[in-house]
mmCIF file of C-alpha atoms in Angstrom:
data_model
loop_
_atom_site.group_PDB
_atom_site.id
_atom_site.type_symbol
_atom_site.label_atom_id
_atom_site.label_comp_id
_atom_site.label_asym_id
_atom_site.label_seq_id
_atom_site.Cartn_x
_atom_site.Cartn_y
_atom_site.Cartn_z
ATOM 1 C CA UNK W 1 -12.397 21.692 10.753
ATOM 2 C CA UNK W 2 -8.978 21.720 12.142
ATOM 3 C CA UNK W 3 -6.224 19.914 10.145
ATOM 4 C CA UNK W 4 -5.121 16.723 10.998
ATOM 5 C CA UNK W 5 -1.933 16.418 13.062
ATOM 6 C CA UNK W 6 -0.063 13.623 11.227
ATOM 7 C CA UNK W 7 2.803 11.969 12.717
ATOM 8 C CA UNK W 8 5.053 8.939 11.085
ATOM 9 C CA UNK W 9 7.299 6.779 12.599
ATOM 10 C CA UNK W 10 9.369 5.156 10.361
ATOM 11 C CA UNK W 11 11.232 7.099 7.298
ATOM 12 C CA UNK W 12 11.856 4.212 5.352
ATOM 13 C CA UNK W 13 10.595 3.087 1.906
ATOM 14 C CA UNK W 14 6.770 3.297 3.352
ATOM 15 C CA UNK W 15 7.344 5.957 5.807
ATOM 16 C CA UNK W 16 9.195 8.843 3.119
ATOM 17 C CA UNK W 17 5.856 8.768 1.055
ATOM 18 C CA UNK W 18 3.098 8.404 3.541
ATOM 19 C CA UNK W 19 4.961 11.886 4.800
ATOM 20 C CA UNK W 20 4.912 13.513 1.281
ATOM 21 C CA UNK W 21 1.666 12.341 0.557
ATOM 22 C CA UNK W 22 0.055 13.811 3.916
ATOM 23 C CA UNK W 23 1.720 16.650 3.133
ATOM 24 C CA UNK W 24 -0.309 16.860 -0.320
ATOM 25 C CA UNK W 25 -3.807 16.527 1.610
ATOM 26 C CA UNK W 26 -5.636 19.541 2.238
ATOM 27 C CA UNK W 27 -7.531 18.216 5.740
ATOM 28 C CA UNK W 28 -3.194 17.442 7.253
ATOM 29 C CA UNK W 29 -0.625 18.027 8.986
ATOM 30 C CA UNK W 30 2.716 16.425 9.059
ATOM 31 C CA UNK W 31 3.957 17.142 12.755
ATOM 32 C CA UNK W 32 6.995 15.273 12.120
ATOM 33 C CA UNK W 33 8.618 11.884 11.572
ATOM 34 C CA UNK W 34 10.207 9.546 13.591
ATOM 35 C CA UNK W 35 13.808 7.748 13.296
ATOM 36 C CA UNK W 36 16.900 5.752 14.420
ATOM 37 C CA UNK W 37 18.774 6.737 11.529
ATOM 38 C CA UNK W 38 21.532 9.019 11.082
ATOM 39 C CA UNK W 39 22.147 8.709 7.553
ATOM 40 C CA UNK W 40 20.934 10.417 4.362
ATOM 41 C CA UNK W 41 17.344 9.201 5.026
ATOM 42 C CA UNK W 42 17.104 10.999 7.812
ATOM 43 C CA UNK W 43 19.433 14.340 6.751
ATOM 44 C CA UNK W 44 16.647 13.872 3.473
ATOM 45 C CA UNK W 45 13.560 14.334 5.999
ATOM 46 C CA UNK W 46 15.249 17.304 7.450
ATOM 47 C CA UNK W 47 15.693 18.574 4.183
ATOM 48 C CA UNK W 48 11.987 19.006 3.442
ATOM 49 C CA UNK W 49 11.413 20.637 6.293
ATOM 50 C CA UNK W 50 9.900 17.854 8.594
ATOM 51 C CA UNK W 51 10.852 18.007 12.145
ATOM 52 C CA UNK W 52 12.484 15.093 12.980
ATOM 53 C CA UNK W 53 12.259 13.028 15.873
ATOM 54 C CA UNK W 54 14.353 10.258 17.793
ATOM 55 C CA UNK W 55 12.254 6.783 17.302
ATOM 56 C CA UNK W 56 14.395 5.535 20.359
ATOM 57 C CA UNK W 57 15.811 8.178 22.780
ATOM 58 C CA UNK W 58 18.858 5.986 23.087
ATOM 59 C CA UNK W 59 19.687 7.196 19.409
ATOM 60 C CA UNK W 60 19.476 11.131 19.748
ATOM 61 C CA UNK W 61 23.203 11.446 20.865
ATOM 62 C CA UNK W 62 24.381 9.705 17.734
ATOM 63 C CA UNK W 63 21.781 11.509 15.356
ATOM 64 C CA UNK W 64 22.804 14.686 17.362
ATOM 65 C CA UNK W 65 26.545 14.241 16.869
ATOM 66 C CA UNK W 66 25.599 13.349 12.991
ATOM 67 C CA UNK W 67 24.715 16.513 12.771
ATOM 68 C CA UNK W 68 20.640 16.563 12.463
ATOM 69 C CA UNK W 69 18.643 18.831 14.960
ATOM 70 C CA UNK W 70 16.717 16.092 16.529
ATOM 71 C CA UNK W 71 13.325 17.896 17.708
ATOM 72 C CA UNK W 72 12.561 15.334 21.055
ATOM 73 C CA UNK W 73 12.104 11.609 21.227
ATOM 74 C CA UNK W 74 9.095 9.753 20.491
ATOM 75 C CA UNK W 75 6.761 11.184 23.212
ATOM 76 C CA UNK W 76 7.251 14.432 22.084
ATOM 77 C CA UNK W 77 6.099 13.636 18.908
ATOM 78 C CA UNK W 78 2.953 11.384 20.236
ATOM 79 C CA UNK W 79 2.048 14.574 22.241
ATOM 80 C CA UNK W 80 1.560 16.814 19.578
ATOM 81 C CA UNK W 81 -0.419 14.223 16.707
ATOM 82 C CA UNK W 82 -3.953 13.170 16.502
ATOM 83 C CA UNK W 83 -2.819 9.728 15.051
ATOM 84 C CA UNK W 84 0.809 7.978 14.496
ATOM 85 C CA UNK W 85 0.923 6.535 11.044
ATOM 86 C CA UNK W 86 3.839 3.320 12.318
ATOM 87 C CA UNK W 87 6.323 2.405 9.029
ATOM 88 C CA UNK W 88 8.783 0.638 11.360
ATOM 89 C CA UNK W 89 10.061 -3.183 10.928
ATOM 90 C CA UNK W 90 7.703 -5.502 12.337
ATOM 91 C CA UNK W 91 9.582 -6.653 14.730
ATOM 92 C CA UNK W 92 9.756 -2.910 16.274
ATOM 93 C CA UNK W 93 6.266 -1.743 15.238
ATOM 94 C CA UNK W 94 4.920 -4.565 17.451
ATOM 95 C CA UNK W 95 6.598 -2.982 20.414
ATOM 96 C CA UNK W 96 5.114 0.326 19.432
ATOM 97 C CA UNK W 97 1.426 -0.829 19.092
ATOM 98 C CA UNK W 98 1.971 -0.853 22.962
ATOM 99 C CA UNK W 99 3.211 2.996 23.067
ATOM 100 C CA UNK W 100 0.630 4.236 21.380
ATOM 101 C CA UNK W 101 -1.814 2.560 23.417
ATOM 102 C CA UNK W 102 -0.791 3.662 26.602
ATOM 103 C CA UNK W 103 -0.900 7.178 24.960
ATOM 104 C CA UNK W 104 -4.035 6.711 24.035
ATOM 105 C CA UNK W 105 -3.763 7.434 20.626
ATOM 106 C CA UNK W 106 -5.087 6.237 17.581
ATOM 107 C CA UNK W 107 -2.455 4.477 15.150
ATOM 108 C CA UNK W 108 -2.097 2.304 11.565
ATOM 109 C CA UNK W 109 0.176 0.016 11.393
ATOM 110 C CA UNK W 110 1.285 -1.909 7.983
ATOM 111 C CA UNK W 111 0.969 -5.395 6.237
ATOM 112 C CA UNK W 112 4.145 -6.462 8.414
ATOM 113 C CA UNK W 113 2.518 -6.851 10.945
ATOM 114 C CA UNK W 114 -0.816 -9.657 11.387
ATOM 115 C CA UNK W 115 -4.371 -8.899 11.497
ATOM 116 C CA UNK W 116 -4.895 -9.413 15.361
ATOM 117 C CA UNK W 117 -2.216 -6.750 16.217
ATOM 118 C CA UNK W 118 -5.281 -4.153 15.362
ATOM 119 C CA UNK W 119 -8.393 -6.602 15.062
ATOM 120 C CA UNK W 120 -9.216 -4.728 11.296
ATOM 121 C CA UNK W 121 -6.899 -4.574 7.609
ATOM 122 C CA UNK W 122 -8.338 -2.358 5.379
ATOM 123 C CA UNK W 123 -8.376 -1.419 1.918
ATOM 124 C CA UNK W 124 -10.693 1.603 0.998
ATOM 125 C CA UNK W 125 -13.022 0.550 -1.565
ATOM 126 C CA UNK W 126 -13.769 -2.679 0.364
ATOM 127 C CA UNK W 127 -14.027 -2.012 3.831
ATOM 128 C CA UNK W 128 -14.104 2.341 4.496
ATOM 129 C CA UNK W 129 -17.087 2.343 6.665
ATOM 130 C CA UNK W 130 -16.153 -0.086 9.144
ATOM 131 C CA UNK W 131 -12.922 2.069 10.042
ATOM 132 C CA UNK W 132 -14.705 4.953 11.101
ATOM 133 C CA UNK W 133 -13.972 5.369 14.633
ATOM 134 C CA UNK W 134 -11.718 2.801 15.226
ATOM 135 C CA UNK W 135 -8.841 3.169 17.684
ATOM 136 C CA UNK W 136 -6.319 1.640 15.095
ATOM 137 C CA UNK W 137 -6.372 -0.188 11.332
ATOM 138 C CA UNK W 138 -3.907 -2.194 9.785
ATOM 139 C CA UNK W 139 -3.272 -1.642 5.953
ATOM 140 C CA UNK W 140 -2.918 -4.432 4.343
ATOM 141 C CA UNK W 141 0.512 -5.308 2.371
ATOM 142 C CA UNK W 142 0.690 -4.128 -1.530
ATOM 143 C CA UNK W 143 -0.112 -7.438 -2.825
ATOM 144 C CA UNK W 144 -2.907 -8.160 -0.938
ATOM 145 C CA UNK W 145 -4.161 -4.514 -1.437
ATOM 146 C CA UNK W 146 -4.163 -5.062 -5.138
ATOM 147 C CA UNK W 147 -5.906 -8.150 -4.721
ATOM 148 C CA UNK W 148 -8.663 -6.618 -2.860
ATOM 149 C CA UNK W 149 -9.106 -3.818 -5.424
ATOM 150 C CA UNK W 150 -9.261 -6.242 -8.549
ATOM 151 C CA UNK W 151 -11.637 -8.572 -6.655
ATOM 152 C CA UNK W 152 -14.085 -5.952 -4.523
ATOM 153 C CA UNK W 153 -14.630 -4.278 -8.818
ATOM 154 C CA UNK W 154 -15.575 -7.510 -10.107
ATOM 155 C CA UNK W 155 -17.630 -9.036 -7.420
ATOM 156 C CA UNK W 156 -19.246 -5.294 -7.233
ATOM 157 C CA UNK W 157 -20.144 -6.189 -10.643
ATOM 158 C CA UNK W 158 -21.051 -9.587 -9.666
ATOM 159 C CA UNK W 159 -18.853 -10.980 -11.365
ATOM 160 C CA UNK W 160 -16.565 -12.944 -9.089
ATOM 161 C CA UNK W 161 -17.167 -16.273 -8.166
ATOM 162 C CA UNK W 162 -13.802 -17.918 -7.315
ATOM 163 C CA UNK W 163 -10.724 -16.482 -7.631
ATOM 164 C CA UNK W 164 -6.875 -18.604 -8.161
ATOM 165 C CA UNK W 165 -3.798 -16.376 -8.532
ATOM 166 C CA UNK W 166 -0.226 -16.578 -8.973
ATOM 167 C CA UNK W 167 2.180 -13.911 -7.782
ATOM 168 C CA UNK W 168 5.672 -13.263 -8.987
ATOM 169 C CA UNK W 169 7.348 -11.267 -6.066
ATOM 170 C CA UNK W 170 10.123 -8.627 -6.385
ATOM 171 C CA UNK W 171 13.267 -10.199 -4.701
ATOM 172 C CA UNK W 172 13.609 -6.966 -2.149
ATOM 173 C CA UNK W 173 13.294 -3.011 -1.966
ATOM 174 C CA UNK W 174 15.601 -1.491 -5.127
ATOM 175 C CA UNK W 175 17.221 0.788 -3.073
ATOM 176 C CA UNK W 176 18.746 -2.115 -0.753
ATOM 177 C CA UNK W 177 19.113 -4.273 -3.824
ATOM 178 C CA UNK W 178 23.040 -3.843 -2.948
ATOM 179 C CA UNK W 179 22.672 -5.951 0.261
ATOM 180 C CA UNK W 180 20.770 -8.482 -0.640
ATOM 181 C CA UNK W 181 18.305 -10.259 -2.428
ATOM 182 C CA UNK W 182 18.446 -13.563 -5.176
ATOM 183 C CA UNK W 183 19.939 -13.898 -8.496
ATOM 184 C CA UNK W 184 19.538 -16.437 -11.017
ATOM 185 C CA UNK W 185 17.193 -18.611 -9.237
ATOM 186 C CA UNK W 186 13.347 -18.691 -8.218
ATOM 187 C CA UNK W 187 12.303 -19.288 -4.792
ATOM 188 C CA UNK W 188 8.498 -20.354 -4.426
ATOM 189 C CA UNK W 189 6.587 -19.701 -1.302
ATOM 190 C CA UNK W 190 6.526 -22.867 0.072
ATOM 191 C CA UNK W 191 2.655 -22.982 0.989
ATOM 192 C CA UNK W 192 -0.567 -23.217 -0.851
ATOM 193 C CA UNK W 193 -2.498 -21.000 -0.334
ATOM 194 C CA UNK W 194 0.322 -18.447 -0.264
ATOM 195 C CA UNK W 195 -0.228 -15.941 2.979
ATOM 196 C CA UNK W 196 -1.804 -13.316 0.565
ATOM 197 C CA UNK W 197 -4.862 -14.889 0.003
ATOM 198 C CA UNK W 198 -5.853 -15.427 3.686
ATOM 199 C CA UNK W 199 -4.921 -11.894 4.321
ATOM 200 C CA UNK W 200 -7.079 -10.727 1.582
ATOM 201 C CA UNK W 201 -9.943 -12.465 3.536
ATOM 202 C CA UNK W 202 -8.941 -10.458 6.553
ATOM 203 C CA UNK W 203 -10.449 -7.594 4.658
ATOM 204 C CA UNK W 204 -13.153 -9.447 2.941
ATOM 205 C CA UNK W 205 -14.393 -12.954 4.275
ATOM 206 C CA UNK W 206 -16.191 -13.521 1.664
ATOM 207 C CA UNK W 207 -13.544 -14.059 -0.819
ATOM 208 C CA UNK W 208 -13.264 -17.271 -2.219
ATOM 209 C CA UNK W 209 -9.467 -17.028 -3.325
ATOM 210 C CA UNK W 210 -6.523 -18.893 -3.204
ATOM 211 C CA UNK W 211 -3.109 -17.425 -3.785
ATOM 212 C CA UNK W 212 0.783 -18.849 -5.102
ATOM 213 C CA UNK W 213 3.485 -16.628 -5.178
ATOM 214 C CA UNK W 214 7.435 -17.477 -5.937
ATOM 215 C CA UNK W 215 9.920 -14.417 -5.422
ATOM 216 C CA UNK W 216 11.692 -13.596 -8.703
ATOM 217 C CA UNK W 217 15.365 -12.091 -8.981
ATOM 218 C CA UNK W 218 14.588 -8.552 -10.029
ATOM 219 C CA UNK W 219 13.404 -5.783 -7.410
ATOM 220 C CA UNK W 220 11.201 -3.420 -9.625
ATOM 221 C CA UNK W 221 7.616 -4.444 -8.812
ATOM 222 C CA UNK W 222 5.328 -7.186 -8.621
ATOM 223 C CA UNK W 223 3.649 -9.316 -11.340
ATOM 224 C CA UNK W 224 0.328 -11.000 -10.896
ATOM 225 C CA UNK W 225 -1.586 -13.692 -13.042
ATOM 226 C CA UNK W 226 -5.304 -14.334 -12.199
ATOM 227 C CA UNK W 227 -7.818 -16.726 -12.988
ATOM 228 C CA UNK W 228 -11.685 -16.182 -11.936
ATOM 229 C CA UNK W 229 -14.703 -18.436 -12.475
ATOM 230 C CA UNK W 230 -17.609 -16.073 -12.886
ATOM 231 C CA UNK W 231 -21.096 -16.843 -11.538
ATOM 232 C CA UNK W 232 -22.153 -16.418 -15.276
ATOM 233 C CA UNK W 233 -20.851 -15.983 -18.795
ATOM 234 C CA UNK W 234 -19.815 -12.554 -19.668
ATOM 235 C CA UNK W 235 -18.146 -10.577 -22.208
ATOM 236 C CA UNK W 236 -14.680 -9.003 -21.890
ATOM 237 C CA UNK W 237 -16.434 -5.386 -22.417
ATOM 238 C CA UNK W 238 -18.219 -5.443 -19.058
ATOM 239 C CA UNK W 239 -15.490 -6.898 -17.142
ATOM 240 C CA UNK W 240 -12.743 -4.179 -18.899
ATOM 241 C CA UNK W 241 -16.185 -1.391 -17.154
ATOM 242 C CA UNK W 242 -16.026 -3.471 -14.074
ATOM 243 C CA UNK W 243 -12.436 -2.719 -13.238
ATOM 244 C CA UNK W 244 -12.721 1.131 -15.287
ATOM 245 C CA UNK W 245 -15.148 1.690 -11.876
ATOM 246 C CA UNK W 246 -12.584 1.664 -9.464
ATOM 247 C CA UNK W 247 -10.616 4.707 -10.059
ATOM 248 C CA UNK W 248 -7.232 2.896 -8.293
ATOM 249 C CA UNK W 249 -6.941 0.255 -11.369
ATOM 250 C CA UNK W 250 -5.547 1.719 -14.192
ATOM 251 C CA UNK W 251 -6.163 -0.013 -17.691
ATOM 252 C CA UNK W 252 -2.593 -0.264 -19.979
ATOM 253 C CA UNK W 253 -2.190 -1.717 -23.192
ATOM 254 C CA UNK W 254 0.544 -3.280 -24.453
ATOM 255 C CA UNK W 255 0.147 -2.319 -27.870
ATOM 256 C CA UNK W 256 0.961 1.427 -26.299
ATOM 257 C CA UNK W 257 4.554 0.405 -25.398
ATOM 258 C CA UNK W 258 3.774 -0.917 -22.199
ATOM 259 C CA UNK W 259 4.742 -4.769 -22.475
ATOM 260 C CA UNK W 260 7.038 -5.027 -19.339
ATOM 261 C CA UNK W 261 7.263 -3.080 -15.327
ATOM 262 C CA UNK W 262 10.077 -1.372 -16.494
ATOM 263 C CA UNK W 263 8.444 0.720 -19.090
ATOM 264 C CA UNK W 264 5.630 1.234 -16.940
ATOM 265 C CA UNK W 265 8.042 2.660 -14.580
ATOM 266 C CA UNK W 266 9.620 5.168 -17.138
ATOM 267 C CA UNK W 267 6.459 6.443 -17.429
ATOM 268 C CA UNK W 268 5.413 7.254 -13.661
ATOM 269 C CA UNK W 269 8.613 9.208 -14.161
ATOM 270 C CA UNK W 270 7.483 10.910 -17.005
ATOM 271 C CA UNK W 271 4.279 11.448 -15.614
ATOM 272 C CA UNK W 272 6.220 13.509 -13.039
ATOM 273 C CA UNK W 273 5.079 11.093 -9.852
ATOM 274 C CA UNK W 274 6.899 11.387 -6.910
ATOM 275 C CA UNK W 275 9.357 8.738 -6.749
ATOM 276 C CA UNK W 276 7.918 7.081 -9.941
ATOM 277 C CA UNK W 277 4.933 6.038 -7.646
ATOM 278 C CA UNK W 278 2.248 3.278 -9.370
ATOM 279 C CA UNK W 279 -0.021 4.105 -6.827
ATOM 280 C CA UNK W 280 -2.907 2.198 -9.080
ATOM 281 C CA UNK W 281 -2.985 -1.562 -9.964
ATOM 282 C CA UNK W 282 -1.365 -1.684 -13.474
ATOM 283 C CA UNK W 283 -3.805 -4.240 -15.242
ATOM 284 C CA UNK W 284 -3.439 -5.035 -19.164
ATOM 285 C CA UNK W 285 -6.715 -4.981 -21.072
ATOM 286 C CA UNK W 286 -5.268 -6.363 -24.149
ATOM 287 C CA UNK W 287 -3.945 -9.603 -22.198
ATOM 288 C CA UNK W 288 -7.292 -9.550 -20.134
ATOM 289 C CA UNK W 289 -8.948 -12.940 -21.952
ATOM 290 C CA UNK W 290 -12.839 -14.381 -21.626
ATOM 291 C CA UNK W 291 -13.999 -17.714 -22.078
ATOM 292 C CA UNK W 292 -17.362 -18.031 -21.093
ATOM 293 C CA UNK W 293 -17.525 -17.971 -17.198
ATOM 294 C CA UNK W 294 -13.543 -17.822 -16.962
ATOM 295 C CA UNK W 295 -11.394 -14.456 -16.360
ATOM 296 C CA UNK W 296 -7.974 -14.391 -16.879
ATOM 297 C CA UNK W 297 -5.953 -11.270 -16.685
ATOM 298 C CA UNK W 298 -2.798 -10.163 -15.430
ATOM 299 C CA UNK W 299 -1.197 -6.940 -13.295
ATOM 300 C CA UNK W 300 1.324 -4.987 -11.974
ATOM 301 C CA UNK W 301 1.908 -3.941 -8.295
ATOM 302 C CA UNK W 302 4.511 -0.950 -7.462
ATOM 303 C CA UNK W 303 5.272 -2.494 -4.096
ATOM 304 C CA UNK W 304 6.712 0.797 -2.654
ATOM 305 C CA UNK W 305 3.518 2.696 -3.887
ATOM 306 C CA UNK W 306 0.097 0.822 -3.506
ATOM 307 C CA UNK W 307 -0.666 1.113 0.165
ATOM 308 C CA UNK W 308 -0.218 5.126 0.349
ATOM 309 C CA UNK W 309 -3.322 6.185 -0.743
ATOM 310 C CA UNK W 310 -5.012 3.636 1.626
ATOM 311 C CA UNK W 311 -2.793 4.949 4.429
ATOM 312 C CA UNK W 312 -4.463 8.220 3.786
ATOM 313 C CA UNK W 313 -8.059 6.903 3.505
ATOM 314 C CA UNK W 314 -7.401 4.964 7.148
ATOM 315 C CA UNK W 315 -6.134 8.635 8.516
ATOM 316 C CA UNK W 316 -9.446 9.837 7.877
ATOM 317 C CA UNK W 317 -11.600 7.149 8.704
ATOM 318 C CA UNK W 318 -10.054 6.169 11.868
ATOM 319 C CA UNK W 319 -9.823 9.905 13.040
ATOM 320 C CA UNK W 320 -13.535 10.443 11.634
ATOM 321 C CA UNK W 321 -12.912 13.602 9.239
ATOM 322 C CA UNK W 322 -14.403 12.171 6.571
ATOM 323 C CA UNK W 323 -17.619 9.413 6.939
ATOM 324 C CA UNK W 324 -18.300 9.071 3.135
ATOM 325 C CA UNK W 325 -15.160 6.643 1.866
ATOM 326 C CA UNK W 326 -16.494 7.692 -1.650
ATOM 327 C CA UNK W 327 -15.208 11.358 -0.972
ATOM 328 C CA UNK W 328 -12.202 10.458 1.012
ATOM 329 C CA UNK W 329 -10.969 8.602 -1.768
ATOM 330 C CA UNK W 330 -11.610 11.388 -4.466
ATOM 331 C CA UNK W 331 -9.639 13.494 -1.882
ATOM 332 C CA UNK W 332 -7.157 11.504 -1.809
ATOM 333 C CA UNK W 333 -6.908 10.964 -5.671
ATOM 334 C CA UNK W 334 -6.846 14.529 -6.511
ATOM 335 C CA UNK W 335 -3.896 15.002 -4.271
ATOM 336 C CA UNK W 336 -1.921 12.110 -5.609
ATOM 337 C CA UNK W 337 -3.025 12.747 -8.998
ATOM 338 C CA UNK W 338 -4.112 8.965 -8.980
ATOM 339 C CA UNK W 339 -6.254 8.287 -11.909
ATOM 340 C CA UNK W 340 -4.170 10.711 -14.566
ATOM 341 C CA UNK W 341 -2.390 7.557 -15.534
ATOM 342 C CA UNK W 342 -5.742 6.151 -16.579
ATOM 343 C CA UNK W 343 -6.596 8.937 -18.419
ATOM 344 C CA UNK W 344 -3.329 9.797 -20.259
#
């Protein structure tokens, strides 16, 4: 089968690695990216070799006179891909949605934007199938993909009944920690249910969970704190092989180092990941806790990470390559080299 032509617009903090990581696949092709900026973002896309492309065509004189061979405007780009992967604000990727329709082509969009923009949010392990086809998917936001993950292992297992969580949210992106952000406060969401948990039943309707969240001054990850009734007793063994059976949750132990998202960090880098990426849900087993029919456990999300190997499960559903989500995702994984942190 002929490669599929990839094309992102949007080289931000989503956009960079979606390209690098369809780039990795085997079954793609990165026909270029999409931008308004003339900075070193864009001079960094240009530097890998991606053709780049003017987002807005009102932008291409200043990109132009910045110095970057600008390739066409948006169009151009549309013309030559299969499917448009959109990493723009929401504000602008709403305003895209219609582009690509009136193209005719087939498009995800991210957890900016709502679940009606696209009609489906997906998260591989839960809900592969019923993107095959589809025009356009919506990946869900890093949170609520983790949430999916942990929940979809254990109720696979059949071990969820309800599920109450509380999220502690990275203040903003580190690399725009300079212009703003919070310090020395907490600011808590100020609903219950927090939005996660309704999007998570976007996904899955079945979910019986309710979410909190309160955004924390630090800009490193996200830290999670669960509590599940179970539909029976269990023992902390088979939940620990419930969540070893999705190959995107990764099992750390504090008594390895590991007590805090910095170190965890350190060691994507020393694992050698592209831009320190946690693509898997960090979850401690020796903080994981039983009582009876009660789970508690607790996680780490890499905000900037989580979503890209959905992102490349949704190319291949939407575009039907690959009908078996099963072997999508082991595609995927061996490309990313997600699952080497479990088994390191």
């Amino acid at each position: 089968m002929k490669p599929i032509r990839v094309a992102v617009n949007g080289y931000g903090v989503i956009g960079k690695r979606v390209a690098d990581a369809v780039v990795a696949q085997e079954d793609m092709d990165l026909v270029g990216v999409a931008d308004v900026t003339a900075d070193w973002r864009a001079r960094m896309a240009r530097a890998k070799g991606f053709a780049l492309y003017a987002a807005d065509p009102d932008r291409t004189p200043a990109m132009r006179e910045a110095g970057l061979d600008v390739a066409g405007g948006l169009d151009d780009l549309l013309a030559t891909a299969d499917i448009v992967v959109d990493s723009t604000p929401k504000k602008v990727a709403v305003r895209n949605v219609e582009t690509y329709r009136e193209r005719g082509i087939r498009f995800i969009v991210h957890g900016g934007e709502k679940h009606e923009v696209t009609g489906h949010s997906f998260v591989a392990e839960a809900n592969y199938a019923s993107a095959i086809g589809r025009d356009s998917t919506r990946v869900v936001s890093c949170n609520t993909t983790s949430i999916v993950r942990t929940l979809t292992a254990l109720k696979v297992a059949g071990l969820l009944g309800s599920a109450r969580g509380t999220l502690l949210r990275r203040a903003t992106d580190p690399w725009e920690s300079h212009l703003g952000g919070i310090m020395n406060t907490l600011v808590p969401e100020p609903e219950i249910p927090s939005h996660q948990g309704p999007d998570a039943q976007s996904v899955d309707p079945d979910l019986d969970v309710i979410t909190m969240a309160v955004k924390v001054p630090q800009t490193l990850a996200h830290l999670h704190y669960w509590s599940v009734r179970m539909p029976r007793k269990a023992f902390k063994d088979e939940v620990l092989e419930a969540f070893r059976a999705s190959s995107r949750i990764a099992l750390i132990r504090m008594a390895d180092g590991l007590g805090a998202l910095n170190a965890v960090k350190e060691m994507m880098a020393d694992l050698g990941r592209p831009n320190d990426s946690l693509y898997e849900v960090a979850l401690w087993e020796d903080m994981l806790k039983v009582e009876g029919d009660e789970l508690f456990y607790a996680y780490m999300v890499d905000n900037q990470a989580i979503v890209i190997p959905e992102t490349i499960d949704a190319i291949r559903a939407l575009t039907e390559a690959e009908r078996d989500g099963s072997a999508s995702i082991a595609r995927t994984n061996a490309a990313l080299g997600v699952g080497t942190f479990a088994a390191t």
